[in-house]
Amino acid sequence: MKHRRIPNRRAVIAGAGALALAATATVTLANANASQAPAPKPTLGKLTSAAATALAAKLKTDTAGAFYDAKTKKLVVNVVNEAAAKAVRAKGAEARLVEHTFAQLDSARQTLKSKATIPGTSWGIDPQSNKVVVTADRTVKGGKLDRLTKVAESLGDKVEVRRSKGEFKPFIGGGDAIWGSGARCSLGFNVVKDGQPYFLTAGHCGNEIKSWSDKQGGSAIATTEDSKFPGDDYSLAKYTGDTAHPSEVNLYDGGAQKITKAAEATVGEKVRRSGSTTQVHDGTVKALNASVNYQEGTVEGLIQTDVCAEPGDSGGALFDGESALGLTSGGSGDCTNGGETFFQPVTEALKAYGAEIG
């Protein structure tokens, strides 16, 4: 299928969104990263980041996840004993002795889920601190805060609680992205399913918008075929007209980043995000399999980052070089003071829909 560049480049290629969902704090969706040259995928010897994560999983009870250490430029696998450390080093990765296994941290996360699922909170396992990091926004107070504090304290040093000055909530913003029903969202990635052109965006966008245009009040270019939110946060829209759909992300500097594949994110990985409100910004992956408790419900399995964002970036693309990583779900803060943003892993959406990048 021939990919042609869309005249309204900002609207369709980059897919920066407008119905931004707030995640942990003043929830503003994360922005796209700056238009600098993409950093190479972290490697150590013959071991890729994916291989390091797989190695950690293979060692099971004796490990606590893996991450990329930007300072030393090494992949690190957390272990809880010297035998596991030797196995890690034998495979070409750096081993670090920590106190808590992944199983212990995951058990703490499950306890939080069962006893402290409170709107305005989020949590994820941070392999760098070897803890489950919990964030509570400004709406969590009184009895709710007491409840969260009690549960967290019962889990000891496996959990760290942080406060956010913002609030988790959905956002509708104006701008030149993809439009429908008086709202706008960001297009994430163009994909192909059964030989036909589609695009991915956030599920909370697909819940609200069924017919999409590349300009406010314009003719329809796509219709939502399916959306998942809460629980997950992704949706699939099928192009209905003769609209160009290049596999690119808008860098808002007159150029575009070609996207050729989908990949799993790695803690410590440098990433970029593109959105119609804040354009391109970069940051670092802080946690995987994170949970966010929005007022509308909980979304799990998210990528947590320190990328900034603002209302209107929802659904936009998280990427690293030519690799598609995620779709903007929600976040906190802004691009003046900084913040954090959560992303739906794109690999999960592709698998659910039987689609591929293209």
Short mmCIF file of C-alpha atoms in Angstrom, two decimals:
data_model
loop_
_atom_site.label_atom_id
_atom_site.label_comp_id
_atom_site.label_asym_id
_atom_site.label_seq_id
_atom_site.Cartn_x
_atom_site.Cartn_y
_atom_site.Cartn_z
CA MET A 1 0.00 0.00 0.00
CA LYS A 2 1.47 3.32 -1.02
CA HIS A 3 1.95 5.75 1.84
CA ARG A 4 1.38 9.36 0.90
CA ARG A 5 2.05 12.32 3.12
CA ILE A 6 -1.07 14.00 4.49
CA PRO A 7 -1.48 17.68 3.61
CA ASN A 8 -2.50 18.53 7.16
CA ARG A 9 0.68 16.95 8.46
CA ARG A 10 0.25 17.85 12.10
CA ALA A 11 -3.21 16.40 12.30
CA VAL A 12 -2.68 12.92 10.97
CA ILE A 13 0.98 11.98 10.86
CA ALA A 14 1.90 12.77 14.43
CA GLY A 15 -1.37 12.14 16.05
CA ALA A 16 -1.14 14.49 18.97
CA GLY A 17 -4.25 14.41 20.99
CA ALA A 18 -6.81 16.44 22.60
CA LEU A 19 -8.95 14.39 24.85
CA ALA A 20 -6.08 14.07 27.27
CA LEU A 21 -6.68 11.89 30.26
CA ALA A 22 -5.00 13.01 33.46
CA ALA A 23 -2.84 10.58 35.23
CA THR A 24 -1.02 11.18 38.43
CA ALA A 25 -1.13 14.78 39.29
CA THR A 26 -2.33 17.74 37.39
CA VAL A 27 -2.71 15.21 34.71
CA THR A 28 -1.57 16.66 31.49
CA LEU A 29 -0.65 14.20 28.83
CA ALA A 30 2.97 13.75 28.08
CA ASN A 31 4.49 15.64 25.22
CA ALA A 32 6.44 14.34 22.31
CA ASN A 33 10.16 14.31 22.63
CA ALA A 34 12.47 16.88 21.17
CA SER A 35 13.61 16.39 17.62
CA GLN A 36 17.13 15.28 18.41
CA ALA A 37 18.67 12.14 16.98
CA PRO A 38 17.14 9.05 18.61
CA ALA A 39 19.35 7.26 21.12
CA PRO A 40 20.27 3.67 20.27
CA LYS A 41 18.61 0.84 22.16
CA PRO A 42 20.61 0.08 25.33
CA THR A 43 22.86 -2.94 25.07
CA LEU A 44 25.62 -4.47 27.12
CA GLY A 45 27.92 -6.87 25.33
CA LYS A 46 25.64 -9.20 23.38
CA LEU A 47 22.65 -8.60 25.65
CA THR A 48 19.78 -6.36 24.53
CA SER A 49 17.36 -4.72 26.97
CA ALA A 50 14.70 -7.27 26.04
CA ALA A 51 17.17 -10.10 26.66
CA ALA A 52 18.06 -8.68 30.08
CA THR A 53 14.40 -8.55 31.04
CA ALA A 54 13.93 -12.11 29.77
CA LEU A 55 16.95 -13.22 31.78
CA ALA A 56 15.48 -11.69 34.93
CA ALA A 57 12.22 -13.53 34.28
CA LYS A 58 14.06 -16.83 33.71
CA LEU A 59 15.80 -16.59 37.07
CA LYS A 60 12.34 -16.18 38.61
CA THR A 61 12.39 -16.04 42.42
CA ASP A 62 15.98 -14.82 42.70
CA THR A 63 15.56 -11.57 40.72
CA ALA A 64 13.68 -8.29 40.92
CA GLY A 65 13.50 -6.92 37.40
CA ALA A 66 15.96 -5.20 35.08
CA PHE A 67 16.69 -1.62 34.00
CA TYR A 68 19.08 0.48 31.94
CA ASP A 69 21.50 2.61 33.97
CA ALA A 70 22.07 5.75 31.89
CA LYS A 71 25.04 6.87 34.01
CA THR A 72 27.04 3.69 33.55
CA LYS A 73 25.42 2.87 30.21
CA LYS A 74 24.83 -0.68 31.38
CA LEU A 75 21.87 -3.01 31.63
CA VAL A 76 21.33 -4.03 35.22
CA VAL A 77 19.50 -7.11 36.52
CA ASN A 78 18.46 -7.03 40.19
CA VAL A 79 19.20 -10.24 42.12
CA VAL A 80 18.83 -11.28 45.75
CA ASN A 81 21.74 -13.71 46.10
CA GLU A 82 25.24 -14.26 44.78
CA ALA A 83 24.33 -17.41 42.83
CA ALA A 84 21.86 -15.45 40.72
CA ALA A 85 24.43 -12.65 40.35
CA LYS A 86 26.93 -15.09 38.85
CA ALA A 87 24.31 -16.36 36.40
CA VAL A 88 23.57 -12.81 35.30
CA ARG A 89 27.21 -11.88 34.82
CA ALA A 90 27.77 -15.05 32.83
CA LYS A 91 25.18 -13.81 30.34
CA GLY A 92 26.92 -10.44 29.94
CA ALA A 93 24.74 -8.23 32.14
CA GLU A 94 25.46 -6.23 35.28
CA ALA A 95 24.11 -7.76 38.52
CA ARG A 96 22.97 -5.72 41.53
CA LEU A 97 22.11 -7.24 44.92
CA VAL A 98 18.79 -5.95 46.31
CA GLU A 99 16.54 -6.82 49.23
CA HIS A 100 13.17 -7.54 47.63
CA THR A 101 12.39 -10.05 44.87
CA PHE A 102 10.02 -9.21 42.06
CA ALA A 103 7.53 -11.68 43.52
CA GLN A 104 7.57 -9.81 46.84
CA LEU A 105 7.08 -6.44 45.14
CA ASP A 106 4.31 -7.83 42.95
CA SER A 107 2.60 -9.21 46.05
CA ALA A 108 2.73 -5.71 47.56
CA ARG A 109 1.24 -4.30 44.37
CA GLN A 110 -1.60 -6.83 44.53
CA THR A 111 -2.27 -5.85 48.15
CA LEU A 112 -2.54 -2.21 47.09
CA LYS A 113 -4.92 -3.21 44.33
CA SER A 114 -7.21 -5.16 46.67
CA LYS A 115 -7.12 -2.79 49.63
CA ALA A 116 -6.30 0.69 48.30
CA THR A 117 -7.77 1.13 44.82
CA ILE A 118 -8.69 4.77 45.37
CA PRO A 119 -9.39 7.28 42.57
CA GLY A 120 -6.46 9.66 42.31
CA THR A 121 -3.75 7.07 43.00
CA SER A 122 -1.26 5.13 40.90
CA TRP A 123 1.50 2.60 41.52
CA GLY A 124 4.18 0.69 39.71
CA ILE A 125 7.24 -1.43 40.47
CA ASP A 126 10.44 0.62 40.19
CA PRO A 127 13.43 -1.74 39.79
CA GLN A 128 15.88 1.11 40.37
CA SER A 129 14.61 1.81 43.89
CA ASN A 130 13.54 -1.84 44.42
CA LYS A 131 10.15 -0.61 45.64
CA VAL A 132 6.56 -0.17 44.60
CA VAL A 133 6.18 3.58 44.14
CA VAL A 134 2.69 4.88 44.98
CA THR A 135 1.50 8.36 43.96
CA ALA A 136 -1.55 10.06 45.48
CA ASP A 137 -2.97 13.21 43.88
CA ARG A 138 -4.45 16.21 45.71
CA THR A 139 -7.94 14.66 45.84
CA VAL A 140 -6.73 11.85 48.09
CA LYS A 141 -7.24 13.17 51.62
CA GLY A 142 -9.08 12.52 54.86
CA GLY A 143 -10.26 8.94 55.24
CA LYS A 144 -8.97 7.97 51.78
CA LEU A 145 -5.46 9.15 52.61
CA ASP A 146 -5.60 7.41 55.99
CA ARG A 147 -6.63 4.19 54.26
CA LEU A 148 -3.83 4.43 51.70
CA THR A 149 -1.26 5.25 54.37
CA LYS A 150 -2.33 2.33 56.54
CA VAL A 151 -2.07 -0.16 53.68
CA ALA A 152 1.30 1.24 52.57
CA GLU A 153 2.73 1.12 56.09
CA SER A 154 1.64 -2.51 56.44
CA LEU A 155 3.89 -3.34 53.48
CA GLY A 156 6.99 -1.86 55.10
CA ASP A 157 9.92 -0.68 53.01
CA LYS A 158 8.64 -2.43 49.89
CA VAL A 159 6.41 0.62 49.27
CA GLU A 160 7.13 4.34 48.93
CA VAL A 161 4.27 6.88 48.90
CA ARG A 162 4.60 10.18 47.05
CA ARG A 163 2.15 13.09 46.72
CA SER A 164 1.22 15.00 43.59
CA LYS A 165 -0.10 18.55 43.52
CA GLY A 166 -2.27 17.73 40.52
CA GLU A 167 -5.43 15.73 39.95
CA PHE A 168 -6.29 12.73 37.81
CA LYS A 169 -9.12 13.63 35.43
CA PRO A 170 -10.08 13.53 31.75
CA PHE A 171 -9.24 16.56 29.60
CA ILE A 172 -10.77 17.94 26.43
CA GLY A 173 -8.57 20.38 24.57
CA GLY A 174 -8.69 22.32 21.33
CA GLY A 175 -6.12 22.15 18.56
CA ASP A 176 -5.24 20.84 15.12
CA ALA A 177 -5.06 17.08 15.50
CA ILE A 178 -7.75 14.44 14.89
CA TRP A 179 -11.24 15.66 15.62
CA GLY A 180 -14.69 14.31 16.32
CA SER A 181 -17.87 15.26 18.20
CA GLY A 182 -16.45 18.58 19.38
CA ALA A 183 -13.32 17.03 20.88
CA ARG A 184 -9.85 16.21 19.63
CA CYS A 185 -7.28 13.51 20.39
CA SER A 186 -3.88 12.51 19.16
CA LEU A 187 -3.33 9.90 16.52
CA GLY A 188 -0.82 7.42 17.88
CA PHE A 189 0.45 5.14 15.11
CA ASN A 190 -0.75 4.12 11.67
CA VAL A 191 -1.19 0.35 11.41
CA VAL A 192 -2.37 -2.30 8.97
CA LYS A 193 -4.98 -4.95 9.71
CA ASP A 194 -6.07 -7.54 7.12
CA GLY A 195 -4.33 -5.43 4.48
CA GLN A 196 -6.39 -2.34 5.33
CA PRO A 197 -5.20 0.98 6.84
CA TYR A 198 -6.10 1.84 10.44
CA PHE A 199 -4.68 3.95 13.25
CA LEU A 200 -4.33 3.48 17.00
CA THR A 201 -5.17 6.09 19.62
CA ALA A 202 -6.26 6.12 23.27
CA GLY A 203 -9.25 4.04 24.34
CA HIS A 204 -10.86 6.89 26.24
CA CYS A 205 -10.75 8.84 22.97
CA GLY A 206 -12.42 6.00 21.07
CA ASN A 207 -15.12 5.78 23.73
CA GLU A 208 -16.06 9.41 23.05
CA ILE A 209 -15.45 9.77 19.32
CA LYS A 210 -16.83 7.47 16.62
CA SER A 211 -16.11 9.53 13.49
CA TRP A 212 -12.74 11.21 12.98
CA SER A 213 -11.59 14.16 10.87
CA ASP A 214 -8.15 15.67 10.31
CA LYS A 215 -9.52 19.15 11.02
CA GLN A 216 -12.23 20.62 13.18
CA GLY A 217 -15.57 20.37 11.40
CA GLY A 218 -13.97 18.56 8.44
CA SER A 219 -15.09 15.51 6.51
CA ALA A 220 -14.68 12.11 8.11
CA ILE A 221 -11.42 10.28 7.40
CA ALA A 222 -11.88 7.34 9.79
CA THR A 223 -14.35 5.65 12.11
CA THR A 224 -13.71 3.99 15.46
CA GLU A 225 -13.96 0.23 15.14
CA ASP A 226 -13.25 -0.69 18.77
CA SER A 227 -12.08 0.91 22.02
CA LYS A 228 -11.00 -0.37 25.44
CA PHE A 229 -11.23 1.85 28.52
CA PRO A 230 -10.96 1.52 31.48
CA GLY A 231 -8.95 -1.63 32.17
CA ASP A 232 -6.84 -0.88 29.09
CA ASP A 233 -6.58 2.38 27.15
CA TYR A 234 -6.40 1.80 23.39
CA SER A 235 -8.71 2.04 20.40
CA LEU A 236 -8.63 1.19 16.70
CA ALA A 237 -10.02 3.40 13.92
CA LYS A 238 -10.34 2.44 10.26
CA TYR A 239 -9.58 4.92 7.49
CA THR A 240 -12.67 5.45 5.36
CA GLY A 241 -11.38 7.73 2.61
CA ASP A 242 -8.36 8.21 0.40
CA THR A 243 -6.24 9.62 3.23
CA ALA A 244 -2.47 9.22 3.28
CA HIS A 245 -1.26 7.16 6.24
CA PRO A 246 2.55 7.08 6.37
CA SER A 247 4.14 5.12 9.20
CA GLU A 248 5.69 8.21 10.77
CA VAL A 249 5.50 10.43 13.84
CA ASN A 250 5.44 14.21 13.42
CA LEU A 251 8.46 15.91 15.01
CA TYR A 252 6.97 19.40 14.58
CA ASP A 253 10.20 20.77 13.14
CA GLY A 254 9.33 20.10 9.52
CA GLY A 255 10.50 16.51 9.79
CA ALA A 256 9.11 13.15 10.82
CA GLN A 257 10.41 10.02 12.54
CA LYS A 258 9.89 6.87 10.50
CA ILE A 259 8.31 4.04 12.50
CA THR A 260 9.12 0.50 11.35
CA LYS A 261 8.34 -1.73 14.33
CA ALA A 262 6.78 -2.05 17.78
CA ALA A 263 8.82 -2.82 20.88
CA GLU A 264 8.54 -3.26 24.64
CA ALA A 265 9.79 -0.39 26.80
CA THR A 266 12.62 -0.84 29.31
CA VAL A 267 12.98 0.94 32.66
CA GLY A 268 15.70 3.58 32.24
CA GLU A 269 15.16 3.85 28.47
CA LYS A 270 15.23 7.34 26.95
CA VAL A 271 11.99 7.95 25.05
CA ARG A 272 10.18 10.65 23.07
CA ARG A 273 6.52 11.62 22.78
CA SER A 274 4.67 13.64 20.15
CA GLY A 275 1.43 15.50 20.82
CA SER A 276 -0.57 18.30 19.20
CA THR A 277 -0.68 20.51 22.30
CA THR A 278 2.92 20.34 23.47
CA GLN A 279 4.50 18.86 20.36
CA VAL A 280 7.72 16.89 21.07
CA HIS A 281 9.29 16.20 24.48
CA ASP A 282 11.57 13.51 25.84
CA GLY A 283 12.13 11.70 29.11
CA THR A 284 12.83 8.36 30.74
CA VAL A 285 10.82 5.21 31.46
CA LYS A 286 10.40 4.95 35.24
CA ALA A 287 8.27 1.82 35.69
CA LEU A 288 6.42 -0.87 33.77
CA ASN A 289 3.11 -2.59 34.49
CA ALA A 290 1.94 0.53 36.34
CA SER A 291 -1.66 1.01 37.49
CA VAL A 292 -3.57 4.32 37.47
CA ASN A 293 -6.88 4.76 39.27
CA TYR A 294 -8.81 7.35 37.27
CA GLN A 295 -12.22 8.56 38.37
CA GLU A 296 -13.61 6.53 35.45
CA GLY A 297 -11.87 3.34 36.56
CA THR A 298 -8.49 1.65 36.80
CA VAL A 299 -6.10 1.12 33.89
CA GLU A 300 -3.33 -1.44 34.40
CA GLY A 301 -0.17 -2.55 32.62
CA LEU A 302 0.98 0.97 31.72
CA ILE A 303 4.41 2.44 30.98
CA GLN A 304 5.24 5.16 33.53
CA THR A 305 7.57 7.98 32.45
CA ASP A 306 8.77 11.42 33.54
CA VAL A 307 7.85 12.93 30.17
CA CYS A 308 5.80 16.10 30.52
CA ALA A 309 2.41 16.67 28.89
CA GLU A 310 -0.62 18.94 28.85
CA PRO A 311 -4.32 18.67 27.96
CA GLY A 312 -4.77 17.80 24.31
CA ASP A 313 -1.96 15.24 23.94
CA SER A 314 -4.07 12.13 24.64
CA GLY A 315 -3.52 9.18 22.34
CA GLY A 316 -0.21 10.49 21.00
CA ALA A 317 2.86 8.41 20.19
CA LEU A 318 5.59 7.28 22.59
CA PHE A 319 8.60 6.07 20.62
CA ASP A 320 12.34 5.41 20.62
CA GLY A 321 13.90 5.83 17.21
CA GLU A 322 11.97 3.69 14.74
CA SER A 323 10.25 1.71 17.52
CA ALA A 324 6.65 2.38 18.54
CA LEU A 325 6.32 1.95 22.32
CA GLY A 326 3.05 3.37 23.61
CA LEU A 327 -0.09 5.50 23.37
CA THR A 328 -0.58 8.45 25.71
CA SER A 329 -3.10 7.58 28.43
CA GLY A 330 -2.76 10.34 31.05
CA GLY A 331 -0.36 12.23 33.25
CA SER A 332 0.39 15.01 35.70
CA GLY A 333 2.07 18.38 35.71
CA ASP A 334 2.87 20.44 32.63
CA CYS A 335 5.74 21.22 30.32
CA THR A 336 6.75 24.31 32.27
CA ASN A 337 7.21 22.68 35.65
CA GLY A 338 7.53 19.06 34.53
CA GLY A 339 5.39 16.05 35.32
CA GLU A 340 4.83 12.38 34.61
CA THR A 341 2.81 10.53 32.02
CA PHE A 342 1.49 7.00 31.57
CA PHE A 343 1.29 5.15 28.26
CA GLN A 344 -0.62 2.12 27.02
CA PRO A 345 1.94 -0.34 25.58
CA VAL A 346 1.39 -0.46 21.82
CA THR A 347 2.35 -4.14 21.60
CA GLU A 348 -0.73 -5.09 23.63
CA ALA A 349 -3.02 -3.12 21.34
CA LEU A 350 -1.48 -4.64 18.20
CA LYS A 351 -1.87 -8.14 19.59
CA ALA A 352 -5.49 -7.52 20.62
CA TYR A 353 -6.43 -6.28 17.14
CA GLY A 354 -4.24 -8.55 15.04
CA ALA A 355 -2.60 -5.47 13.51
CA GLU A 356 0.96 -4.46 12.70
CA ILE A 357 2.87 -1.22 12.31
CA GLY A 358 2.64 0.02 8.76
#
